[in-house]
Coordinates of C-alpha atoms in Angstrom, one line a residue:
X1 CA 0.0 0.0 0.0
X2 CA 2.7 2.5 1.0
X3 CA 4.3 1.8 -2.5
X4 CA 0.8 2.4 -4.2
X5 CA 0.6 5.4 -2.5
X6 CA 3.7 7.0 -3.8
X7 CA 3.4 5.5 -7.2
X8 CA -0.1 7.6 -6.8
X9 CA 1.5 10.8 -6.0
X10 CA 4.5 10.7 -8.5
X11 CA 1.6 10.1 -10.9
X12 CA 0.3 13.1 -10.4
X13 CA 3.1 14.9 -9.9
X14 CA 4.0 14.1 -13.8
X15 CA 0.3 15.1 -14.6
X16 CA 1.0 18.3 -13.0
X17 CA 4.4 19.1 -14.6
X18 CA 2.7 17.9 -18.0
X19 CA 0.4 20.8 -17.6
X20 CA 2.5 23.5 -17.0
X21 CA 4.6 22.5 -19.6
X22 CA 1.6 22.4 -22.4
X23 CA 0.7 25.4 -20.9
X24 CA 4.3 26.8 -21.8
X25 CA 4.2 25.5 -24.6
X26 CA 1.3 27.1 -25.7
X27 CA 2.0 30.9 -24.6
X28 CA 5.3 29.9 -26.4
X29 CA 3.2 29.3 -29.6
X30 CA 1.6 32.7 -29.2
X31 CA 4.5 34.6 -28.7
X32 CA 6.0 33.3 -31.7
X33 CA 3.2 34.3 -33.4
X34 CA 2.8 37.8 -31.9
X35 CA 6.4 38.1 -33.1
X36 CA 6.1 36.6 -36.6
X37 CA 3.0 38.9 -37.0
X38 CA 2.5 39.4 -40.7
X39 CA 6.5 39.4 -41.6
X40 CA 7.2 35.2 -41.8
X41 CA 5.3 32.3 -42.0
X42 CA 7.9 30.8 -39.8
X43 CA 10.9 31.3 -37.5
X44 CA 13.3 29.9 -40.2
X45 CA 12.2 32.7 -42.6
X46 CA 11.8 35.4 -40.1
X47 CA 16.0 34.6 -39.1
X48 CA 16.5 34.3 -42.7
X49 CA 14.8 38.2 -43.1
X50 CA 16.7 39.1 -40.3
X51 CA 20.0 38.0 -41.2
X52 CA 19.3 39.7 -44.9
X53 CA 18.2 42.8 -43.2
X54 CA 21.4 42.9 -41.2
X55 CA 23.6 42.5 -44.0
X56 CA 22.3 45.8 -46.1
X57 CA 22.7 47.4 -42.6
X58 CA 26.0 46.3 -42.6
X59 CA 26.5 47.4 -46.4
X60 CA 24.7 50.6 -45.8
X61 CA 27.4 51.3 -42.4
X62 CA 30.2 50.5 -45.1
X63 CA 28.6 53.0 -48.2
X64 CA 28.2 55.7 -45.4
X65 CA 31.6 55.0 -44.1
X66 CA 33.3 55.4 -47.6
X67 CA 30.9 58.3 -48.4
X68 CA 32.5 60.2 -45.8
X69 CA 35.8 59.4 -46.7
X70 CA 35.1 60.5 -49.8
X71 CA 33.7 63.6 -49.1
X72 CA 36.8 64.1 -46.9
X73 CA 39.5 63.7 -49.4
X74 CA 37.3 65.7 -51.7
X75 CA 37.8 68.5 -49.4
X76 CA 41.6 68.3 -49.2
X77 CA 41.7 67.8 -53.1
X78 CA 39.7 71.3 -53.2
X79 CA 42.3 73.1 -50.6
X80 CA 45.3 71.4 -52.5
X81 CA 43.6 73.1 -56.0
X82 CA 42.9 76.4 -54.3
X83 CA 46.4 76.7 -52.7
X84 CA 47.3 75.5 -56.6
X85 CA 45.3 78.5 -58.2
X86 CA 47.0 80.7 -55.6
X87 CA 50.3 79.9 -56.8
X88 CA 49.8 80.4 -60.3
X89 CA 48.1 83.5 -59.6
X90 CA 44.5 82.2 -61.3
X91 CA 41.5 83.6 -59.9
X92 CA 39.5 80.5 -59.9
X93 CA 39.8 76.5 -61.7
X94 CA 37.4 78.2 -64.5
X95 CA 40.3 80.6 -65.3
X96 CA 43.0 77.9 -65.3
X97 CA 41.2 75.8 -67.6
X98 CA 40.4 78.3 -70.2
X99 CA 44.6 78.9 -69.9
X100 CA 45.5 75.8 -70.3
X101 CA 47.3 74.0 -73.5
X102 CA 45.5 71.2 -75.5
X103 CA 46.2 69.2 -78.7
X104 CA 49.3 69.8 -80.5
X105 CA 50.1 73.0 -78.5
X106 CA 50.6 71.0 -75.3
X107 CA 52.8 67.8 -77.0
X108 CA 55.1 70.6 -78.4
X109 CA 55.7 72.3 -74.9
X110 CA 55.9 69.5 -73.3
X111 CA 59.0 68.2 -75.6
X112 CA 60.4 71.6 -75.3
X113 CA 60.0 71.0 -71.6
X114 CA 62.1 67.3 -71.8
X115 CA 64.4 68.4 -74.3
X116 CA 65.6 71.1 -71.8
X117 CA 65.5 68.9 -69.0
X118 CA 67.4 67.1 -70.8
X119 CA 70.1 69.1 -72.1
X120 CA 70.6 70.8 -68.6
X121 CA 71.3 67.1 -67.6
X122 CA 73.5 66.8 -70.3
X123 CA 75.4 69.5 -69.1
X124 CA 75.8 69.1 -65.5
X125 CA 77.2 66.1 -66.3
X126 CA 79.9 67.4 -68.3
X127 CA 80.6 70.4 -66.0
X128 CA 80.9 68.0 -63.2
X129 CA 84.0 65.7 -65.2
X130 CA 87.2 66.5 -64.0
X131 CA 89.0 68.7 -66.7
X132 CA 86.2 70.9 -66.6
X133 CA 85.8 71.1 -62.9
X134 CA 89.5 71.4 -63.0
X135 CA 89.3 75.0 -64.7
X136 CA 89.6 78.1 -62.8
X137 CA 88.4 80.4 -65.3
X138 CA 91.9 82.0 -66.2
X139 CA 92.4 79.6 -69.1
X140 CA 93.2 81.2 -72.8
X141 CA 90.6 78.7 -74.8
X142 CA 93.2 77.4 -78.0
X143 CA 90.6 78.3 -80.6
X144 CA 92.1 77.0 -83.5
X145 CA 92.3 73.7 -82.4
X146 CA 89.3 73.2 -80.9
X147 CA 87.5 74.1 -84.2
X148 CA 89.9 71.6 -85.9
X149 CA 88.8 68.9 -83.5
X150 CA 85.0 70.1 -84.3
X151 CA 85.6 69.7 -87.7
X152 CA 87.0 66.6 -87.2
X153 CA 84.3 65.2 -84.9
X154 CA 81.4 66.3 -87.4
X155 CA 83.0 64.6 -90.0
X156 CA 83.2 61.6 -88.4
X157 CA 79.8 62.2 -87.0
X158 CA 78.5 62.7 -90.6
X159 CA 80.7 59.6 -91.9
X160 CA 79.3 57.3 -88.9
X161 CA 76.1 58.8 -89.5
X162 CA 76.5 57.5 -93.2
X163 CA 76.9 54.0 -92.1
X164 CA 74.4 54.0 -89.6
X165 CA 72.3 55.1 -92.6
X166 CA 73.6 51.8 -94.8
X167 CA 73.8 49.3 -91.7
X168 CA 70.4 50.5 -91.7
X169 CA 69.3 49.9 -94.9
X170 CA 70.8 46.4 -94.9
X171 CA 69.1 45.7 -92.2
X172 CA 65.7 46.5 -93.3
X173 CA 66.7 44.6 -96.4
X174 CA 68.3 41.5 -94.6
X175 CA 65.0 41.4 -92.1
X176 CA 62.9 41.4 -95.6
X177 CA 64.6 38.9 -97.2
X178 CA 64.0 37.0 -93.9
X179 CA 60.6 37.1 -93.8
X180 CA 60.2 36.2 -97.8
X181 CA 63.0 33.1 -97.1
X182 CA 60.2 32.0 -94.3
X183 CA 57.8 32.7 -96.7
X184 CA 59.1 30.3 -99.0
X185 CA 60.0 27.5 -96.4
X186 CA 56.4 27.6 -95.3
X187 CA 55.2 27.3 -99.0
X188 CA 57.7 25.0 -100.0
X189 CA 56.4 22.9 -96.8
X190 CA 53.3 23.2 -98.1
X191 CA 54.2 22.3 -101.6
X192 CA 56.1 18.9 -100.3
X193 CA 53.2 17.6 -98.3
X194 CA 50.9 18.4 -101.2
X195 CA 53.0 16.6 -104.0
X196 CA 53.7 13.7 -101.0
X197 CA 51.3 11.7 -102.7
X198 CA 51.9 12.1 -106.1
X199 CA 55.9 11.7 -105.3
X200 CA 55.0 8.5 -103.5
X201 CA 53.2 7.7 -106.5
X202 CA 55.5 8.3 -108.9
X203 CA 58.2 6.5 -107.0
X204 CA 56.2 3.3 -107.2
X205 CA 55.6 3.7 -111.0
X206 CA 58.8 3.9 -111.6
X207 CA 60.0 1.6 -109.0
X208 CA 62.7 4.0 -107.6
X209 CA 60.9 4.3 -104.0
X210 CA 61.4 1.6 -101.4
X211 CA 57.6 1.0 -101.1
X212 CA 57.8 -1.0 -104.6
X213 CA 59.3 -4.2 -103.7
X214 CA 59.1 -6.0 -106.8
X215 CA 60.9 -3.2 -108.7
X216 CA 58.6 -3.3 -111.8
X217 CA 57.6 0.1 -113.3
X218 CA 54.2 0.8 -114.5
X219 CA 55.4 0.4 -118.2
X220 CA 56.6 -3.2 -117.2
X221 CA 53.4 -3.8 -115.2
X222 CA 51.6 -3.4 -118.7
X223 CA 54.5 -5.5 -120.5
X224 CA 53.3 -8.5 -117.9
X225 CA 49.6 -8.3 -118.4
X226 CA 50.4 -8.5 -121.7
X227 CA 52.9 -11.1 -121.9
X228 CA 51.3 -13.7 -119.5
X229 CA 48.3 -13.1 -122.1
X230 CA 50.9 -13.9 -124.8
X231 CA 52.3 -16.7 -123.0
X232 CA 48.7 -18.1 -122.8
X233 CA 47.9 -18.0 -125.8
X234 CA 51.2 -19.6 -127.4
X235 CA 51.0 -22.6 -124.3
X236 CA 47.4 -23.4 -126.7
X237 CA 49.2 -24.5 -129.3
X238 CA 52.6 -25.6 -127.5
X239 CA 50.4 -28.3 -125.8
X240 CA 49.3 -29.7 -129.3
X241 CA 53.2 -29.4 -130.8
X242 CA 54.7 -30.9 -127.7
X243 CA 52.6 -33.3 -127.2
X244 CA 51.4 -32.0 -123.9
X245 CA 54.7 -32.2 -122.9
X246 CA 55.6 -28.5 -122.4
X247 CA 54.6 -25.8 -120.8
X248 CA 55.6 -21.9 -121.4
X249 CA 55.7 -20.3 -117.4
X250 CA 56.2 -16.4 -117.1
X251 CA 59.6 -15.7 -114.5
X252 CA 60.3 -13.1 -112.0
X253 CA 63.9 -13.9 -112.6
X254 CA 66.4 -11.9 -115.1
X255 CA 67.6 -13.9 -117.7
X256 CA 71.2 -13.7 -118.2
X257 CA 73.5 -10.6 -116.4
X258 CA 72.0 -7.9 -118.0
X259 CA 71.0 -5.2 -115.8
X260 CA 68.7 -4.0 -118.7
X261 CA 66.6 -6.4 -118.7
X262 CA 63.2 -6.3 -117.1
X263 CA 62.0 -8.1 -114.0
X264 CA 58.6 -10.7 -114.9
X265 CA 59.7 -10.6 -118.7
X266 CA 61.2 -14.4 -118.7
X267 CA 60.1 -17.5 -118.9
X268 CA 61.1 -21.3 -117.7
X269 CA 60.0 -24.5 -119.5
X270 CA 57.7 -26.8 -117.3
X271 CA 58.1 -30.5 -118.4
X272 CA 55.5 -31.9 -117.6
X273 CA 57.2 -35.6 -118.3
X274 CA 59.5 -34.9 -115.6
X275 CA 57.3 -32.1 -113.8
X276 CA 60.3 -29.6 -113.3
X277 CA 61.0 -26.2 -114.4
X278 CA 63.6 -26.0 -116.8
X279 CA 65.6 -22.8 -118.4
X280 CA 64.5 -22.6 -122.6
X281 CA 68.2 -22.9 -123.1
X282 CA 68.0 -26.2 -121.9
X283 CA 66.0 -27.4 -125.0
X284 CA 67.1 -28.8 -128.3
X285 CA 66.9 -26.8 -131.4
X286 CA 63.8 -28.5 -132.9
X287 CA 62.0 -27.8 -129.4
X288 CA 63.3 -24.0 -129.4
X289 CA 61.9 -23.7 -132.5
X290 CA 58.7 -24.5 -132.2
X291 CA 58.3 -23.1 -128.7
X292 CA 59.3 -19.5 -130.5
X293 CA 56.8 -20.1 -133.3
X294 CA 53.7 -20.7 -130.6
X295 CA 54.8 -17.2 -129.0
X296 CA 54.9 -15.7 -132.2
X297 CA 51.6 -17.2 -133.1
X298 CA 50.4 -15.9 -129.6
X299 CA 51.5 -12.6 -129.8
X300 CA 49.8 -12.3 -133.5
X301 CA 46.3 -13.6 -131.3
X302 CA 46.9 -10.7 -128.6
X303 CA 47.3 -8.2 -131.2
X304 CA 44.3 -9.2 -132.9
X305 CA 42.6 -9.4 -129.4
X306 CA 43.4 -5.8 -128.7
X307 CA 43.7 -4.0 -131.9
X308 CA 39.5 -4.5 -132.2
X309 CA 39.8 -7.2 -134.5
X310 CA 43.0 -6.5 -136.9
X311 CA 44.4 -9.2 -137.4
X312 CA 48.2 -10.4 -139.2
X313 CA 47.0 -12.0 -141.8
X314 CA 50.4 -12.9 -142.9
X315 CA 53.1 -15.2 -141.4
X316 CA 56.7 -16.0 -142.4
X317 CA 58.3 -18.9 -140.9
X318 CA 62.4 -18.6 -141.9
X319 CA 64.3 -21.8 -141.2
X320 CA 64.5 -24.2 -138.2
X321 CA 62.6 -26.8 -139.8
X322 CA 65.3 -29.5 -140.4
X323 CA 66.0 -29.3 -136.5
X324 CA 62.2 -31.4 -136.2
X325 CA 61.9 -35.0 -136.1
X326 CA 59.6 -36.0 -138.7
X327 CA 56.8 -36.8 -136.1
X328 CA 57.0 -33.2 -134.5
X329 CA 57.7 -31.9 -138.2
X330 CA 53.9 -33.5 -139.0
X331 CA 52.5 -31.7 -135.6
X332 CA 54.1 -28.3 -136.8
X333 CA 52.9 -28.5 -140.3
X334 CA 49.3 -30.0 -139.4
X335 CA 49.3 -26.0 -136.6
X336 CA 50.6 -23.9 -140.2
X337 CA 47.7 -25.7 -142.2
X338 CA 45.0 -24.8 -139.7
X339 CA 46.2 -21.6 -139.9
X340 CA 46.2 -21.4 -143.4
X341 CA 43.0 -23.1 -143.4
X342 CA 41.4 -20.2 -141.4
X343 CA 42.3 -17.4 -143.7
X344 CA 45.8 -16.3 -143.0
X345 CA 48.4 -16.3 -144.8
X346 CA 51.9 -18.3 -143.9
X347 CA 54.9 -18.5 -145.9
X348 CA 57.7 -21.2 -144.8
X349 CA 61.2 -20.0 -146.2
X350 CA 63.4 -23.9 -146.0
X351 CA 66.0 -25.8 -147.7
X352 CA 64.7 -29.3 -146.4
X353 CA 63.6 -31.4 -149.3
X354 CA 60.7 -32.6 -147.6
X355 CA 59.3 -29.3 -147.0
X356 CA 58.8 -29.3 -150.8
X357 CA 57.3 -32.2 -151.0
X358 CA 54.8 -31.1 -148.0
X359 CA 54.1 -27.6 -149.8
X360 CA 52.0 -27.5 -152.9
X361 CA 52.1 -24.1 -153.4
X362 CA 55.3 -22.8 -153.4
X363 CA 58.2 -20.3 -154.8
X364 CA 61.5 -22.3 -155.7
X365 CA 65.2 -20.3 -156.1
X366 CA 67.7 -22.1 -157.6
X367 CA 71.3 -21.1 -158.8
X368 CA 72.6 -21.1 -162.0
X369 CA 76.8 -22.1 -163.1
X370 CA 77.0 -18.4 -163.8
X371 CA 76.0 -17.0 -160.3
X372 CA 72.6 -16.1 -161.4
X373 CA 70.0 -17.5 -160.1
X374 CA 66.5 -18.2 -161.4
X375 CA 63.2 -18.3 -159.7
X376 CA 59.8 -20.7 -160.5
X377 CA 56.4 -20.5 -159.1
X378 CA 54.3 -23.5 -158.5
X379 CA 51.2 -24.3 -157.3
X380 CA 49.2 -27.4 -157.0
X381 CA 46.6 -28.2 -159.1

């Protein structure tokens, strides 16, 4: 019970102390909003008013503080003017400014005004050196020479003056010629990185730059094209005179040790019997032979290829016939008659018997004891 009892009483005790404080709290309330009034909607914004209110204040203390130092040294710049006026005997600043100098009129007096400052320089300078300091004024000046020594010294002042002149001059002209040399360095700059390309270019065309590996110049680029079309068409009918043995094959090496001689323009001789590569030297006469007369036959199909349709209608064949064995002599002869066959014209110059008897139409020379010679046309019937 006794602890009931004094539970009781600190119970109301806190009710009491509740009270008062909601009671604070709420004249609190009310004199907040007695001192808000009709200025803030809250203390955060009234402190913030405040605060903004107090800094023009402070602003406005500063302004007034400089206003009267300004007013202040405004007043000793008016005593300094008026003890000014005083002294140069103007009776007010009105009067001084209508006196004063402007324009040209001023810059002239004022040069006047250096020069002689500086010529009064000048000349206690030259009072103040020793031999002049040294004179007592007794002296007898020696006239003569000292306007010999005049004479002297504006003649050397006119000859150095004369230099000055030309040093001058050269000057001007050397600083010109500068500027014209940097002129050109910057255009030829701009010239080289313009033509870069087209040098590059050129260098590769004519296989002088490092960029061309192969070394073949544009003219020899052609050449290949060309050849290899050359060599194509001559392996068409080397397959059918060889048998299928042969085989022309464009080279990137030089023949021979001729420095002149193009890079891509040679050729090997693939065997196919014996599939190696082998150098044209390597073959017999009768084999040379033909393989010459299929690249001549080729080259005649590439010209008519490219010249729209021209073609060489007609063929000489001089010699190299009685190098063939009779079975490769048939092969070449059966290539001339298909040839002839299709409308060209081939004429076979020999001295092998059996030609003769192969060609019906042909053009016999013959010599005579007395070193003439006589000619006879025949033709087959």
């Amino acid at each position: 019970m006794v602890e009931h009892s004094r539970l009781t009483v600190q119970r109301a005790t806190l009710v009491e102390r509740a009270e008062a404080a909601r009671s604070t709290h709420e004249r609190a309330r009310a004199d907040v909003r007695r001192a808000l009034g009709d200025r803030a909607a809250s203390l955060a914004e009234l402190d913030a008013l405040l605060s903004a209110e107090l800094a023009e204040l402070v602003a406005l203390a500063g302004a007034r503080a400089a206003l009267v130092d300004s007013r202040r040294q405004d007043s000793a710049r008016a005593e300094e003017l008026r003890q000014a006026l005083a002294r140069a005997e103007f009776a007010d600043q009105a009067e001084a400014v209508a006196a004063a100098m402007h324009g040209a009129e001023r810059a002239n007096a004022e040069a006047r005004v250096e020069d002689h400052r500086r010529k009064t320089t000048a000349n206690a300078l030259a009072l103040a050196t020793a031999p002049i300091a040294a004179l007592t004024g007794t002296e007898t000046p020696d006239l003569e020479a000292t306007s010999a020594r005049l004479e002297a010294a504006e003649s050397a002042a006119s000859v150095a003056t004369s230099a000055a002149a030309v040093s001058g001059r050269r000057a001007r002209n050397a600083e010109n010629a500068a500027d014209a040399l940097a002129g050109a360095i910057a255009a030829d700059a701009d010239t080289v990185r313009e033509a870069a390309a087209v040098i590059r270019l050129a260098d590769v065309v004519s296989a002088t730059g490092g960029e061309n590996t192969t070394r073949v110049t544009l003219g020899t680029y052609v050449l290949l094209r060309r050849f290899e079309d050359v060599v194509a068409a001559a392996n068409a009918r080397l397959e059918s005179m060889s048998g299928g043995r042969y085989e022309l094959v464009r080279s990137d090496t030089k023949e021979g040790p001729s420095r002149s001689q193009r890079v891509g323009l040679s050729l090997t001789v693939h065997d196919h019997r014996t599939d190696r590569r082998r150098d044209p030297k390597s073959l017999s006469g009768g084999e040379t032979f033909y393989a010459s007369l299929c690249l001549a036959l080729g080259l005649a199909d590439v010209v008519t290829g490219e010249a729209g349709g021209v073609e060489l209608g007609t063929l000489f064949v001089d010699e190299g016939f009685g190098s063939l064995d009779p079975e490769t002599l048939d092969t070449v002869m059966a290539e001339l008659g298909r040839l002839s066959a299709g409308g060209r014209v081939v004429g076979v110059v020999s001295h092998v018997e059996e030609m003769k008897q192969r060609i019906g139409e042909r053009i016999e020379v013959r010599r005579l004891e007395d070193g003439s010679s006589t000619m006879l046309v025949r033709a087959s019937a």
